[in-house]
Coordinates of C-alpha atoms in Angstrom, one line a residue:
M1 CA -45.6 -17.0 -12.0
L2 CA -45.7 -16.3 -15.7
K3 CA -45.3 -12.6 -15.1
F4 CA -41.8 -13.2 -13.6
L5 CA -40.7 -15.4 -16.5
P6 CA -39.2 -12.6 -18.6
I7 CA -37.1 -11.5 -15.6
L8 CA -36.0 -15.1 -15.0
L9 CA -35.1 -15.5 -18.7
A10 CA -33.2 -12.2 -18.6
L11 CA -31.2 -13.4 -15.6
I12 CA -30.4 -16.7 -17.4
Y13 CA -29.5 -14.8 -20.6
G14 CA -27.2 -12.4 -18.8
Y15 CA -25.4 -15.2 -17.1
V16 CA -24.9 -17.1 -20.3
M17 CA -23.7 -14.0 -22.2
Y18 CA -21.3 -13.2 -19.4
R19 CA -19.9 -16.7 -19.3
M20 CA -19.4 -16.6 -23.1
S21 CA -17.8 -13.2 -22.9
A22 CA -15.5 -14.3 -20.0
G23 CA -14.5 -17.4 -22.0
R24 CA -13.6 -15.4 -25.1
S25 CA -11.6 -12.9 -22.9
A26 CA -9.7 -15.7 -21.2
R27 CA -8.8 -17.3 -24.5
E28 CA -7.6 -14.0 -25.9
L29 CA -5.6 -13.1 -22.8
A30 CA -3.9 -16.5 -22.9
A31 CA -3.1 -16.1 -26.6
K32 CA -1.9 -12.6 -26.5
S33 CA 0.0 -12.3 -23.2
A34 CA 3.2 -13.4 -21.5
E35 CA 4.7 -12.6 -18.1
L36 CA 6.2 -9.1 -18.1
A37 CA 9.9 -9.4 -17.7
D38 CA 11.4 -6.0 -17.0
A39 CA 14.2 -5.7 -14.3
T40 CA 13.3 -2.2 -13.4
L41 CA 9.6 -2.9 -12.9
R42 CA 10.3 -6.1 -11.2
K43 CA 12.0 -4.2 -8.4
E44 CA 8.8 -2.1 -7.8
F45 CA 6.6 -5.2 -8.0
T46 CA 8.8 -6.9 -5.4
R47 CA 8.1 -4.0 -3.1
L48 CA 4.4 -4.6 -3.5
A49 CA 4.8 -8.3 -2.9
Q50 CA 6.8 -7.7 0.3
A51 CA 4.1 -5.4 1.6
L52 CA 1.5 -8.1 0.9
D53 CA 3.7 -10.9 2.4
L54 CA 3.8 -12.7 -0.9
P55 CA 6.8 -14.3 -2.6
R56 CA 6.1 -12.2 -5.8
V57 CA 3.5 -10.3 -7.7
Q58 CA 3.1 -11.7 -11.2
V59 CA 2.2 -9.3 -13.9
F60 CA 1.4 -10.2 -17.5
L61 CA 2.0 -8.1 -20.7
Y62 CA -1.2 -8.1 -22.8
D63 CA -0.2 -7.5 -26.4
I64 CA -2.7 -4.8 -27.4
E65 CA -2.2 -1.1 -28.2
P66 CA -4.7 0.8 -25.9
V67 CA -3.2 2.1 -22.6
N68 CA -4.8 0.1 -19.8
G69 CA -4.4 -2.3 -17.0
L70 CA -6.8 -5.0 -16.0
A71 CA -7.6 -7.7 -13.5
A72 CA -9.0 -10.9 -14.9
P73 CA -11.6 -13.0 -13.0
D74 CA -9.0 -15.7 -12.3
G75 CA -6.9 -13.1 -10.4
K76 CA -4.2 -12.4 -12.9
V77 CA -3.1 -8.8 -13.4
Y78 CA -2.3 -7.4 -16.9
I79 CA -0.6 -4.4 -18.3
T80 CA -1.1 -3.6 -22.0
R81 CA 1.7 -3.3 -24.4
G82 CA 0.6 0.3 -25.1
F83 CA 1.0 1.2 -21.4
Y84 CA 4.3 -0.6 -21.1
Q85 CA 5.5 1.3 -24.2
K86 CA 4.7 4.6 -22.4
F87 CA 7.0 3.5 -19.7
R88 CA 9.7 2.5 -22.2
D89 CA 9.4 6.0 -23.8
G90 CA 9.8 7.7 -20.4
E91 CA 6.3 9.1 -20.3
V92 CA 5.4 6.9 -17.2
T93 CA 7.8 6.1 -14.3
A94 CA 8.3 2.7 -12.7
E95 CA 6.6 3.9 -9.6
E96 CA 3.6 5.0 -11.6
M97 CA 3.4 1.6 -13.3
A98 CA 3.5 0.0 -9.8
S99 CA 0.5 2.1 -8.9
V100 CA -1.4 0.6 -11.8
V101 CA -0.6 -2.9 -10.7
A102 CA -1.5 -2.0 -7.1
H103 CA -4.9 -0.7 -8.4
E104 CA -5.5 -3.9 -10.3
L105 CA -4.5 -6.0 -7.3
G106 CA -7.2 -4.0 -5.4
H107 CA -9.8 -5.2 -8.0
V108 CA -8.7 -8.8 -7.4
A109 CA -8.5 -8.6 -3.6
L110 CA -12.0 -6.9 -3.4
G111 CA -13.6 -9.4 -5.7
H112 CA -14.7 -6.8 -8.3
S113 CA -14.0 -9.0 -11.4
K114 CA -16.1 -11.9 -10.1
R115 CA -18.8 -9.6 -8.7
R116 CA -19.4 -8.1 -12.2
M117 CA -20.9 -11.4 -13.3
I118 CA -23.6 -11.0 -10.7
D119 CA -24.0 -7.3 -11.6
F120 CA -24.3 -8.0 -15.3
S121 CA -27.0 -10.6 -14.8
G122 CA -28.9 -8.4 -12.4
Q123 CA -28.7 -5.4 -14.8
N124 CA -30.3 -7.5 -17.6
A125 CA -33.2 -8.5 -15.2
L126 CA -33.6 -4.9 -14.1
R127 CA -33.7 -3.6 -17.7
T128 CA -36.4 -6.2 -18.5
A129 CA -38.4 -5.3 -15.4
L130 CA -38.2 -1.6 -16.1
A131 CA -39.2 -2.0 -19.7
M132 CA -42.2 -4.1 -18.8
G133 CA -43.3 -1.5 -16.2
L134 CA -42.8 1.5 -18.4
R135 CA -44.8 0.1 -21.3
F136 CA -48.0 1.0 -19.6
V137 CA -47.0 4.6 -18.8
P138 CA -48.8 7.1 -21.1
L139 CA -46.5 8.8 -23.6
I140 CA -43.5 6.8 -22.3
G141 CA -44.6 3.3 -23.4
P142 CA -43.2 3.4 -27.0
F143 CA -39.8 4.4 -25.6
A144 CA -39.8 2.0 -22.6
I145 CA -36.9 -0.1 -23.8
Y146 CA -34.7 2.9 -24.5
I147 CA -35.5 4.5 -21.2
A148 CA -34.9 1.2 -19.4
S149 CA -31.5 0.8 -21.1
A150 CA -30.4 4.3 -20.3
M151 CA -31.4 3.9 -16.6
T152 CA -29.6 0.6 -16.4
S153 CA -26.5 2.0 -18.0
M154 CA -26.5 4.8 -15.4
L155 CA -26.6 2.2 -12.6
A156 CA -23.8 0.2 -14.2
A157 CA -21.6 3.3 -14.5
K158 CA -22.3 4.1 -10.8
L159 CA -21.4 0.6 -9.7
S160 CA -18.2 0.7 -11.8
R161 CA -17.2 4.1 -10.3
R162 CA -17.7 2.7 -6.8
D163 CA -15.4 -0.2 -7.7
E164 CA -12.7 2.2 -9.0
F165 CA -12.8 4.3 -5.8
E166 CA -12.4 1.1 -3.7
A167 CA -9.5 -0.2 -5.8
D168 CA -7.9 3.3 -5.6
A169 CA -8.1 3.2 -1.8
Y170 CA -6.7 -0.3 -1.7
A171 CA -3.8 0.8 -4.0
S172 CA -3.1 3.9 -1.9
A173 CA -2.8 1.8 1.3
L174 CA -0.6 -0.8 -0.5
L175 CA 1.7 1.9 -2.0
H176 CA 2.0 3.6 1.4
K177 CA 2.9 0.3 3.1
S178 CA 5.4 -0.7 0.4
G179 CA 7.2 2.6 0.7
I180 CA 6.5 3.6 -2.9
G181 CA 4.0 6.2 -1.7
T182 CA 0.9 7.7 -3.3
D183 CA 2.6 10.6 -5.2
A184 CA 3.1 8.2 -8.1
Q185 CA -0.6 7.2 -8.0
K186 CA -1.7 10.9 -8.1
S187 CA 0.8 11.9 -10.8
L188 CA -0.3 9.1 -13.0
F189 CA -4.0 10.2 -12.7
R190 CA -3.0 13.7 -13.9
K191 CA -1.4 12.1 -17.0
L192 CA -4.3 9.7 -17.8
N193 CA -6.3 11.8 -20.2
T194 CA -3.2 12.5 -22.2
L195 CA -1.9 9.0 -22.1
T196 CA -5.3 7.4 -23.1
G197 CA -6.2 10.1 -25.7
A198 CA -9.3 11.0 -23.7
R199 CA -8.8 14.8 -23.4
G200 CA -12.0 16.7 -23.1
A201 CA -14.3 13.7 -23.7
A202 CA -17.8 15.1 -23.4
V203 CA -19.4 12.2 -21.6
P204 CA -21.9 13.0 -18.8
A205 CA -20.4 12.0 -15.4
W206 CA -23.3 9.8 -14.5
F207 CA -22.5 7.6 -17.6
M208 CA -18.8 7.4 -17.1
S209 CA -17.5 4.0 -15.9
H210 CA -14.5 5.7 -14.2
P211 CA -14.6 8.7 -11.7
K212 CA -13.2 12.0 -12.8
V213 CA -9.5 12.3 -12.2
E214 CA -10.0 15.3 -9.8
E215 CA -12.4 13.2 -7.7
R216 CA -10.0 10.2 -7.5
I217 CA -7.0 12.4 -6.4
K218 CA -9.2 14.1 -3.8
A219 CA -10.3 10.7 -2.4
I220 CA -6.6 9.7 -2.1
E221 CA -5.7 12.9 -0.3
V222 CA -8.6 12.3 2.2
N223 CA -7.1 8.9 3.0
E224 CA -3.7 10.4 3.4
A225 CA -5.0 12.9 5.9
K226 CA -6.6 10.1 7.9
W227 CA -3.3 8.2 8.0
Q228 CA -1.4 11.3 9.2
V229 CA -3.9 11.7 12.1

């Protein structure tokens, strides 16, 4: 029983840390956000709502500079001020902004935000178990914690990429049903590296938390071909 204690403690630690982090994030979002009130965007969001048979899709403006969209564990969808400013400057269209919201709605509908709590706790337990096992491997033992951390990070990145593909597919279907179409989704992906300032970032694909743009566009086109059939 005692040999499993470190893993149990790791699970408890992961859960507590996640809850603390989620609490901090919720407080910051509440303090730095308000409902996005833009007449042009509201028309596009209404099209998404109608496709979902909802009275409306509520989107909040998160007052931070980085270009991003996010879905909170409570189901709220946010667009950052930096992203909204790209729209105001004409770098992003209203349809492309709607594709971001559709993607985040996918994260909500598929339970990704809530599932990350389980993944986070499990990854801590896995890291501990790997470190314990590798300690007794010749030559590797002294580096066990670093190897375990790297392997766990690779797994976390793979799970995150899976979530992104799933949210993309949900968004594609929603955009298709709403009449907005997937062209806006694909055109936004082609702009992402420039918009986020991530041009040429030399990060190995297996560590990246988001799939490559080319892979995301290809996956969308595969879905489009299925719909045409």
